[in-house]
Coordinates of C-alpha atoms and ligand atoms in Angstrom, one line a residue:
X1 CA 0.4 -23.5 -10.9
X2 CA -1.2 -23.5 -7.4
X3 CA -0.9 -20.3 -5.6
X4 CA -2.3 -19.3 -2.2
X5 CA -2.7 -15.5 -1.6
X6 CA -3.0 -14.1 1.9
X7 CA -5.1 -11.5 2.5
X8 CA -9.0 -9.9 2.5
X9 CA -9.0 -6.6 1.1
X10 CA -9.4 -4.4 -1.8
X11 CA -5.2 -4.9 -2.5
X12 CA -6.0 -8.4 -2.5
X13 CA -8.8 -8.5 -4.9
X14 CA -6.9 -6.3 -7.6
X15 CA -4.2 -9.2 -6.9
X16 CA -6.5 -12.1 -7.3
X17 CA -7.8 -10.6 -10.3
X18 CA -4.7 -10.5 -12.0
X19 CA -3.8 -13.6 -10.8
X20 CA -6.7 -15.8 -11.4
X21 CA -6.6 -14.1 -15.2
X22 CA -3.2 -15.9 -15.7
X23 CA -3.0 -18.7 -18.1
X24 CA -0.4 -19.9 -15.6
X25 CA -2.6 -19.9 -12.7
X26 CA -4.7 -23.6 -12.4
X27 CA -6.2 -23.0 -9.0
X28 CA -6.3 -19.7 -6.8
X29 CA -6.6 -20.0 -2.7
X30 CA -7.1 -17.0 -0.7
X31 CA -6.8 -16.9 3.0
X32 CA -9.5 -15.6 4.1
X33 CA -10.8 -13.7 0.9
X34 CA -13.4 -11.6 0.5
X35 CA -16.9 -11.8 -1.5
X36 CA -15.1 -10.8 -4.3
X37 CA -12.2 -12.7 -4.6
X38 CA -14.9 -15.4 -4.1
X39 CA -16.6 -14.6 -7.1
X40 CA -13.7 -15.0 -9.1
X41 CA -13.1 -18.0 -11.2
X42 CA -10.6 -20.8 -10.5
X43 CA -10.8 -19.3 -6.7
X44 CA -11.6 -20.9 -3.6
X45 CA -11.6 -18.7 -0.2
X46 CA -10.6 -20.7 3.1
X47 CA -11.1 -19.3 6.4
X48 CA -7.6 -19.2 7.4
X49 CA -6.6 -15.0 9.0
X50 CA -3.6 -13.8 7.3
X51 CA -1.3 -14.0 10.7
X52 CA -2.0 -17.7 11.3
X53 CA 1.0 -18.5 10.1
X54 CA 1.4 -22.6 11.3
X55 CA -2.2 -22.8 9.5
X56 CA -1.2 -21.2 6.5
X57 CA 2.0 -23.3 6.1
X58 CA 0.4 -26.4 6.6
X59 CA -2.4 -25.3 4.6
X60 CA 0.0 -24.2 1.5
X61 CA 2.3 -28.0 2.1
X62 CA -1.1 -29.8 2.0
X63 CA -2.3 -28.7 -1.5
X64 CA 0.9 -28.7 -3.0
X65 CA 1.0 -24.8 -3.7
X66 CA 3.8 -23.6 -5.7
X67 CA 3.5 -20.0 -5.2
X68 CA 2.3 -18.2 -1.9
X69 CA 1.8 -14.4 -2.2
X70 CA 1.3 -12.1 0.9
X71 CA -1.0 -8.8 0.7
X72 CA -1.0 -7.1 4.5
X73 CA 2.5 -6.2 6.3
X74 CA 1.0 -7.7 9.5
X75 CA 1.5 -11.5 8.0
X76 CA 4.9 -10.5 6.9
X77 CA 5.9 -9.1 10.4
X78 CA 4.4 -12.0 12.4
X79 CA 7.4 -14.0 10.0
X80 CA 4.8 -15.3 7.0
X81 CA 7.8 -15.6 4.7
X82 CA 10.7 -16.7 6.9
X83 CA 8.2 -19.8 7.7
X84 CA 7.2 -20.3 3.8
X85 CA 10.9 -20.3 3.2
X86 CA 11.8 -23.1 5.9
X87 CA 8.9 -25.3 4.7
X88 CA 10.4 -24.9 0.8
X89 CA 7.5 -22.9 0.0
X90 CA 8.3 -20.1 -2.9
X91 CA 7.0 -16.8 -1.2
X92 CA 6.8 -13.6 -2.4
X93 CA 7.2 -10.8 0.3
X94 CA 10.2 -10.1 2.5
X95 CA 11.5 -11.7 5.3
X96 CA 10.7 -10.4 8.9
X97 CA 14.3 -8.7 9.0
X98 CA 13.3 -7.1 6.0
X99 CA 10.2 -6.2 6.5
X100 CA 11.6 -3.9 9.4
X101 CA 11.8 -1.4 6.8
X102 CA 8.4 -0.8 7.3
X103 CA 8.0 -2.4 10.7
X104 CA 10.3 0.1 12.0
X105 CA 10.3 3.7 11.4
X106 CA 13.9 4.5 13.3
X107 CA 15.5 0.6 11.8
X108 CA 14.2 2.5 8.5
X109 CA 15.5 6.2 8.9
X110 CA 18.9 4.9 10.4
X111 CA 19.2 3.1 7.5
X112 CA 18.4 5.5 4.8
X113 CA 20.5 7.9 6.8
X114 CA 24.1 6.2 6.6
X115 CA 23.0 4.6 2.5
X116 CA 22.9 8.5 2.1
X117 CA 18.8 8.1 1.0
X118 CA 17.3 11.3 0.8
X119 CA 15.2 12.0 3.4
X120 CA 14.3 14.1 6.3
X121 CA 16.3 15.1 9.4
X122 CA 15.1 12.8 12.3
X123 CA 15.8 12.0 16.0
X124 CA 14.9 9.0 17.6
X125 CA 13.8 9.2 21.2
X126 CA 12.2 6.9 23.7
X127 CA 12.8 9.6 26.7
X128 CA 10.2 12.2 26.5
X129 CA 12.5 15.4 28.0
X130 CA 14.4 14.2 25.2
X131 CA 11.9 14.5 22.7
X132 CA 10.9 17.6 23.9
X133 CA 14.3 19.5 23.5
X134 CA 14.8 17.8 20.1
X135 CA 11.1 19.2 19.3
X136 CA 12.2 22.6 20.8
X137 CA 15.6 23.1 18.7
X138 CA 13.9 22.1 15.4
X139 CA 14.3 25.7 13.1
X140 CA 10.4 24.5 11.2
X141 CA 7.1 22.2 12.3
X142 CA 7.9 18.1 12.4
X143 CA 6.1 15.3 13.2
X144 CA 5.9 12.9 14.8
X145 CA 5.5 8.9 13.9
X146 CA 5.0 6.0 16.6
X147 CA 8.0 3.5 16.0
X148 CA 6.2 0.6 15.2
X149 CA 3.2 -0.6 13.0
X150 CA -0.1 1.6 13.8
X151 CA -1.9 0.5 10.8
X152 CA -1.1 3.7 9.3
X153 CA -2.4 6.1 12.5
X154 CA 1.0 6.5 14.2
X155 CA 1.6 10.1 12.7
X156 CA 1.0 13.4 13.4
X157 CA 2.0 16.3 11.2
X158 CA 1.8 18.4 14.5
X159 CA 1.5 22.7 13.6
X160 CA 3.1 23.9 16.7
X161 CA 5.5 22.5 19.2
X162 CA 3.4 22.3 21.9
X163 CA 1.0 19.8 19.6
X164 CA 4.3 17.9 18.5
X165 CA 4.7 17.5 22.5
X166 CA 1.6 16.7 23.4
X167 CA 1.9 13.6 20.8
X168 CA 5.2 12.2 21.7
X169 CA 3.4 12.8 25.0
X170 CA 0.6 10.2 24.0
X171 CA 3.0 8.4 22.4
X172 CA 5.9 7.5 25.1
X173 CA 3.4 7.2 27.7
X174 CA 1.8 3.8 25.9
X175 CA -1.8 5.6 26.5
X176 CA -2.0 5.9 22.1
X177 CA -0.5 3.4 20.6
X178 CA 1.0 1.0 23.2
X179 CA 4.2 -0.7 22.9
X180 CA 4.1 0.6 18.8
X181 CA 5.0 4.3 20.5
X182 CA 7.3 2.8 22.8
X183 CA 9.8 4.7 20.4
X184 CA 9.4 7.8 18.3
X185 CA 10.6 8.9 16.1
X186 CA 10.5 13.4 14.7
X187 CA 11.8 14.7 12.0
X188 CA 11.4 18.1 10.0
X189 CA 8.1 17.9 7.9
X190 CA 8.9 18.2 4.4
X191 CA 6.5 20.0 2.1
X192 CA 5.6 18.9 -1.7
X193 CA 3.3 16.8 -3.4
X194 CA 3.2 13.3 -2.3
X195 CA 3.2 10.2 -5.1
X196 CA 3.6 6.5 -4.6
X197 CA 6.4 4.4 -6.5
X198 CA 6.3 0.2 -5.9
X199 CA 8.7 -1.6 -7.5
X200 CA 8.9 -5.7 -8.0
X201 CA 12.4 -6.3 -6.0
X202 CA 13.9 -10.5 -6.6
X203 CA 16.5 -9.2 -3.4
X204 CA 19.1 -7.7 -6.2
X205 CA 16.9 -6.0 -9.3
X206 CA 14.5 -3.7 -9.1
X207 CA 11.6 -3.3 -11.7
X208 CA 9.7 -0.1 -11.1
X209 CA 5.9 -0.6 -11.6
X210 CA 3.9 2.7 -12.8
X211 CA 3.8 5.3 -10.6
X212 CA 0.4 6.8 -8.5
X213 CA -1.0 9.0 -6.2
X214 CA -2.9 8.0 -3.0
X215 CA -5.8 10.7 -1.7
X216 CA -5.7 10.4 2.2
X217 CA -7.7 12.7 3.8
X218 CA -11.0 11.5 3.9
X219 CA -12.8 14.5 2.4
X220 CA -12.4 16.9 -0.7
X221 CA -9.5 19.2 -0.8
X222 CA -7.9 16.8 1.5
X223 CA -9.8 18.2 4.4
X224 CA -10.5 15.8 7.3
X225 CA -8.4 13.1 9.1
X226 CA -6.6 10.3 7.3
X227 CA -7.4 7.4 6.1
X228 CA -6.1 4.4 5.2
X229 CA -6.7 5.9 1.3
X230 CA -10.0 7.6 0.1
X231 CA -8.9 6.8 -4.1
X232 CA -5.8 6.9 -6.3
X233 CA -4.6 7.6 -9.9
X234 CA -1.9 5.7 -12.1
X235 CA 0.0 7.6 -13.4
X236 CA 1.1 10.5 -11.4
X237 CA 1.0 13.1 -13.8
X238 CA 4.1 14.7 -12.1
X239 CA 6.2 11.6 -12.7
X240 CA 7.5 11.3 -16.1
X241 CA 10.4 8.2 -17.5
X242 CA 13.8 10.6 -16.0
X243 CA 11.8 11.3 -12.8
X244 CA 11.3 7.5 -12.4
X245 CA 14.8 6.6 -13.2
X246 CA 15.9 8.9 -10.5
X247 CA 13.6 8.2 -8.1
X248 CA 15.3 4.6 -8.6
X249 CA 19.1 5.5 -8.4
X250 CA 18.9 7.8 -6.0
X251 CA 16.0 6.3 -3.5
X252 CA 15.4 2.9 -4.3
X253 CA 18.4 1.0 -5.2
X254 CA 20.7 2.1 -2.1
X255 CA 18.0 1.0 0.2
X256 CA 17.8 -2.2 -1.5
X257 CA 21.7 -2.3 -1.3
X258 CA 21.8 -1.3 2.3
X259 CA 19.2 -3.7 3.2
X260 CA 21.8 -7.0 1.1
X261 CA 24.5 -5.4 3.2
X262 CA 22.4 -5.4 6.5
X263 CA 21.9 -9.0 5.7
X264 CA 18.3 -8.4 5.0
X265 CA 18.1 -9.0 1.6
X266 CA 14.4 -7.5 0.1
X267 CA 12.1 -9.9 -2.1
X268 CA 8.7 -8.4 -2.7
X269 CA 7.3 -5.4 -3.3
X270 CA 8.8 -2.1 -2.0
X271 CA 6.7 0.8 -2.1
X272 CA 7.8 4.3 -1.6
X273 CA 5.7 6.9 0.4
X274 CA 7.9 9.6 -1.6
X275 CA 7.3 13.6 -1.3
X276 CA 8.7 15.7 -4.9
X277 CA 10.0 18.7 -3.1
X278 CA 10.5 22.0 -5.0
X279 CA 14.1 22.3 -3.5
X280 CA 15.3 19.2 -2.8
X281 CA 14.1 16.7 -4.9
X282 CA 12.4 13.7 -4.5
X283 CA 12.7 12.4 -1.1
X284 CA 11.2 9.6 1.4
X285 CA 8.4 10.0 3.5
X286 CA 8.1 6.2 4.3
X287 CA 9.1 2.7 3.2
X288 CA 6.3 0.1 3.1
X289 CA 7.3 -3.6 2.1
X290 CA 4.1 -4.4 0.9
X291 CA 1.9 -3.5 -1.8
X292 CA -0.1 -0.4 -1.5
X293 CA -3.7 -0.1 -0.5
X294 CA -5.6 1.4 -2.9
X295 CA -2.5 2.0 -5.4
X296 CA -2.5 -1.5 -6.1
X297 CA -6.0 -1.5 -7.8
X298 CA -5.2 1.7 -10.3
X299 CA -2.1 0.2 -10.7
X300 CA -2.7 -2.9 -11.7
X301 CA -5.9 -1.8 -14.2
X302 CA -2.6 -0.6 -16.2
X303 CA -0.3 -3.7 -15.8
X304 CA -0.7 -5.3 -19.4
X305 CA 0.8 -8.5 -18.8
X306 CA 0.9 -11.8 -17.1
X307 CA 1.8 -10.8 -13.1
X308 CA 2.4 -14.2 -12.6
X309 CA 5.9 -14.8 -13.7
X310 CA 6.9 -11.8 -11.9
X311 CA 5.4 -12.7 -8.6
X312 CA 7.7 -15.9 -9.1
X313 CA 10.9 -14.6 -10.5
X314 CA 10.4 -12.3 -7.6
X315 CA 10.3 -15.5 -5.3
X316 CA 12.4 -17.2 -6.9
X317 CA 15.5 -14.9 -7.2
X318 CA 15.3 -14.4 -10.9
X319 CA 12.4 -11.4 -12.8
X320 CA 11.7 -11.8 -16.1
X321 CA 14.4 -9.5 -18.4
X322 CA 13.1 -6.4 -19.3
X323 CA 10.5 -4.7 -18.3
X324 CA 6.5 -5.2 -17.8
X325 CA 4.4 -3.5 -20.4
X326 CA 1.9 -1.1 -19.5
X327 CA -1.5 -0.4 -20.9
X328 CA -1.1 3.8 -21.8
X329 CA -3.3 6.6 -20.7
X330 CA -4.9 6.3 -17.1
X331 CA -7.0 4.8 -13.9
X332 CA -8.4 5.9 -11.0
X333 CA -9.7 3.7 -8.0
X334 CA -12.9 5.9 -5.9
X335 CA -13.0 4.0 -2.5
X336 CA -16.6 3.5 -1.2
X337 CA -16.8 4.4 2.7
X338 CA -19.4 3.4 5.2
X339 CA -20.8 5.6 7.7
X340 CA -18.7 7.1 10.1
X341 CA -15.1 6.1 8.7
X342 CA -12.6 6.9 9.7
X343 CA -13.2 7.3 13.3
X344 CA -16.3 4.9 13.8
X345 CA -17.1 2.8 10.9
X346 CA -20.6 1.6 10.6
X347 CA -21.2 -1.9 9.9
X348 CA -23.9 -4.2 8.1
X349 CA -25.4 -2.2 5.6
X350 CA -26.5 -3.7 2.5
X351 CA -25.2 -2.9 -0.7
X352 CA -26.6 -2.6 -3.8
X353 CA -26.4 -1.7 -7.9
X354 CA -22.4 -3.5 -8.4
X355 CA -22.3 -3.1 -12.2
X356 CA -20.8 -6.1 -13.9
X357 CA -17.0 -6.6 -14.2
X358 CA -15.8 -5.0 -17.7
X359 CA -12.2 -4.8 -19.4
X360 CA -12.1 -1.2 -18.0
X361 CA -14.4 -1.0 -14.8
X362 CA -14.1 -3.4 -12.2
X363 CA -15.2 -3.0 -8.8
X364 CA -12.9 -4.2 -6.1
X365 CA -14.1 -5.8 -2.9
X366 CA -12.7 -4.2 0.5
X367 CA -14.9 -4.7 3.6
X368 CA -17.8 -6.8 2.6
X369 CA -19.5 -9.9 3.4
X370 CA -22.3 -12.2 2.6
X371 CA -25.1 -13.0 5.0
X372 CA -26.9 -16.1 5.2
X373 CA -29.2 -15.3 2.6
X374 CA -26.4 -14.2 0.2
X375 CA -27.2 -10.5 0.7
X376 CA -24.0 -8.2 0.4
X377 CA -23.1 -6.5 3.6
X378 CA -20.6 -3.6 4.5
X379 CA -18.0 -5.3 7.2
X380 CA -15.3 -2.5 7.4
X381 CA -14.3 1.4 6.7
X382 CA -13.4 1.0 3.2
X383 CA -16.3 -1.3 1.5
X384 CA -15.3 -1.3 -2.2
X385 CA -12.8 0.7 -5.0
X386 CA -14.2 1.6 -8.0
X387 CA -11.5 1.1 -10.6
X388 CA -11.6 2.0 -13.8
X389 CA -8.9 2.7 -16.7
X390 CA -9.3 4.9 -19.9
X391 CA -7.5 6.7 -22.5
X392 CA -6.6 9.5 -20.4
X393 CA -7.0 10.5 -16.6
X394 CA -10.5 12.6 -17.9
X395 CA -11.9 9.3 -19.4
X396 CA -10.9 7.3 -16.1
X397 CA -12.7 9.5 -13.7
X398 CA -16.0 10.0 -15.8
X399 CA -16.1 5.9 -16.2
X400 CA -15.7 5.3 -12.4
X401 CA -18.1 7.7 -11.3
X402 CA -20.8 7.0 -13.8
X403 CA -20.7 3.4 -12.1
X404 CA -20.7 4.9 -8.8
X405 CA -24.2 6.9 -9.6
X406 CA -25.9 2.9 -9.4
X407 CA -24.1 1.9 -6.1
X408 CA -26.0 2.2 -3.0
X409 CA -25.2 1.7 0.9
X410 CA -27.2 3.7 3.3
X411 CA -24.3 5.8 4.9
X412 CA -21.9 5.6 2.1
X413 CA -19.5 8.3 1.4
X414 CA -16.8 9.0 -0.8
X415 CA -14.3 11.8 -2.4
X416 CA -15.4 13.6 -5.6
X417 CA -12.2 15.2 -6.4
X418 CA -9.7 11.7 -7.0
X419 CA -7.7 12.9 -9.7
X420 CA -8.4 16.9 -9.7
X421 CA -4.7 18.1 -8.2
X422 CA -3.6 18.4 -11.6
X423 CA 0.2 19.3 -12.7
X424 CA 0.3 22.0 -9.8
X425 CA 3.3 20.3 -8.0
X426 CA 1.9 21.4 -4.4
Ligands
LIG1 P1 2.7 7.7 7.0 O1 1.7 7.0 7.9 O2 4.1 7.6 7.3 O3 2.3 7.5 5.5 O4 2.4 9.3 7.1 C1 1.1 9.8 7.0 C2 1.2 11.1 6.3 O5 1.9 12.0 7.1 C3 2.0 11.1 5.0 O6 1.3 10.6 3.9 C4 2.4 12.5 4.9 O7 1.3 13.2 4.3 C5 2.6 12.9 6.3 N1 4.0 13.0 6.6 C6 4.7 12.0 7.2 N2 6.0 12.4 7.3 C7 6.1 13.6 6.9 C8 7.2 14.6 6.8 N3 8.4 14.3 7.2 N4 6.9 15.8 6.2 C9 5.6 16.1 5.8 N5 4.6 15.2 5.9 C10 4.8 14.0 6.4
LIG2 N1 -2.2 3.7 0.6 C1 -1.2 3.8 1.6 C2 -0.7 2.5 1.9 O1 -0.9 1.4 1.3 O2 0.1 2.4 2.9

């Protein structure tokens, strides 16, 4: 097979990795790539950016590619897969309707609302003295989440009402996110511990892949802002096989319905930004409709089989039966930062002491680039995710960070503590 992958970060690498590794897989494209994905065998990176999507269409019709498989949300909102689909192109990702899931924080909550998804209370304003008295006659704290795609900034878990205000504020006036914060949406805040679930979805089955835990804050004992992700573990140590069968009955497979129902029918991968509440159960933060960013490189150090065929069957309409075997015990991903990330990420660095690729340790490529003279650069906020698997979560962590003792950037920075919440369930 042919495939052409869309996409440049550390996500993609894990992805490329896999794929290229496939017996199935004759010739890998990437559009644009990274350094990494370069370095690959069997792989060829073309500048083509992911939301070019007449480039990438004629580009996958040209060299005959039998499979195209989309990393970022941003190529699957600008309509990536709708186009695929017209030109007879077998795509895995959703549709633009379907993407609305994550494209779409109110489309999302409305919808989860009437399926009877658990989830919090919400209101969804675009009237700020509306917003206000919603804010005002909330019992607890909310927060408050710019409508549209921010590229993960659009929310603030506000303390007070006059902060949850002074956000929807920022946000309805256009001044912080523009026409993304056009409409808000607040709900309650929820309190728990937050994990990650993605599951493979062919628009009718859903196979759950393991489950994982993202680190956002960008410092240790999740002080600081956000970040796009600082590190994850696979497994979630709080997820065991009933908690995952629940989490699918209850969260996943009536948003999958309601989305069929809604004429929106989901193929790809749906990922569930879920929090385990002590009271409630588990419940959704957020839907995303594409793979997660770092979760995707811890958990696929554990996926023990050919992804290939599932990336089709997912295309195509038809998974494999069963389900996909997974390697036991544990990996972490440690995300490499440059200088000044989040807020003001230093670029063009150079980077130095990658050990070499191993069955258990493999460093995945994020923000980097080659200069002319073949030197590694830093070129974004996250540079690279140590990943490494091991017999338990213990064996993981001491593997990753032993290889992150030889890495130098000037600037770089990362979280010692991926892994360390434990059992404690908040
Ligand atoms: P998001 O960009 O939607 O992933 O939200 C960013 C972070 O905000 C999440 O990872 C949560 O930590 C937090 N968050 C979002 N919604 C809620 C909520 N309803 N209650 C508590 N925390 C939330
Ligand atoms: N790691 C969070 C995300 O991919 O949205």
């Amino acid at each position: 097979m042919r495939l052409l992958l869309v996409g440049s970060g550390g996500r993609e690498h894990a992805l490329a990795w896999k794929i290229a590794g496939s017996p199935l897989c004759e010739r890998l494209l990437v559009a644009p790539g990274n350094p990494g994905i370069a370095g690959l065998p069997k792989t060829t990176c073309i500048p083509i950016a992911a939301e070019a999507v007449a480039e990438l269409v004629a580009i996958a019709v040209a060299e005959h590619v039998d499979l195209v498989v989309c990393g970022p949300e941003s190529a699957l909102a600008a309509g990536l897969g709708d186009a695929m689909r017209a030109a007879e192109v077998p795509f895995f990702g959703p549709s633009r309707a379907a993407a609305e899931i994550e494209g779409s924080k109110a489309f999302a909550k409305r919808l989860m609302r009437d399926a009877g998804v658990p989830t919090a209370a919400f209101g969804v304003f675009e009237e700020l003295p509306a917003a206000e008295a919603f804010i005002d006659a909330q019992p607890g704290p909310v927060v408050v989440k710019a409508d549209g795609l921010c590229a993960g900034k659009g929310v603030v878990v506000a303390a007070t009402a006059a902060e949850a205000k002074a956000a929807a504020r920022g946000m309805l006036s256009g001044r912080a996110f523009g026409a993304a914060g056009a409409r808000i949406v607040i709900e309650e805040r929820l309190s728990g511990r937050e994990i990650t679930m993605m599951a493979l979805c062919d628009g009718t089955r859903l196979t759950p892949l393991p489950s994982s835990e993202d680190h956002k804050a960008v410092g240790d004992g999740d002080q600081g802002p956000n970040t796009g992700g600082m590190g994850t573990i696979s497994p979630s140590p709080l997820v065991d096989e009933a908690l995952t069968q629940r989490i699918l009955e209850t969260l996943f497979l009536p948003t999958v319905r309601a989305l069929a129902e809604a004429g929106r029918p989901f193929q790809g991968l749906l990922y569930g930004g879920l929090m385990l509440t002590p009271d409630r159960g588990p419940m959704v933060i957020e839907w995303n409709c594409r793979f997660g960013d770092p979760e995707t490189q811890s958990v696929l150090m554990r996926f023990d089989e050919d992804l290939v065929p599932w990336l089709a069957g997912v295309a195509t309409g038809a998974m494999p039966p069963g389900k996909p075997r997974v390697r036991p015990g544990a990996a972490i991903c440690v995300v490499l930062a440059s200088a000044g990330y989040p807020a003001a990420p230093r670029l063009g660095d150079a980077i130095t002491g990658l050990p070499a690729a191993a069955d258990d340790l493999t460093v995945f490529h994020a923000g980097t680039r080659r200069d002319a003279d073949g030197r590694l650069l830093t070129a974004g906020g996250r540079v690279l995710g140590v990943t490494a698997s091991g017999a338990d979560l213990d064996a993981a962590r001491a593997r990753a960070y032993g290889a992150i003792e030889k890495i130098h950037f000037d600037g770089m920075h990362f979280r010692r503590d991926i892994g360390l919440r434990g059992q404690r369930s908040s």
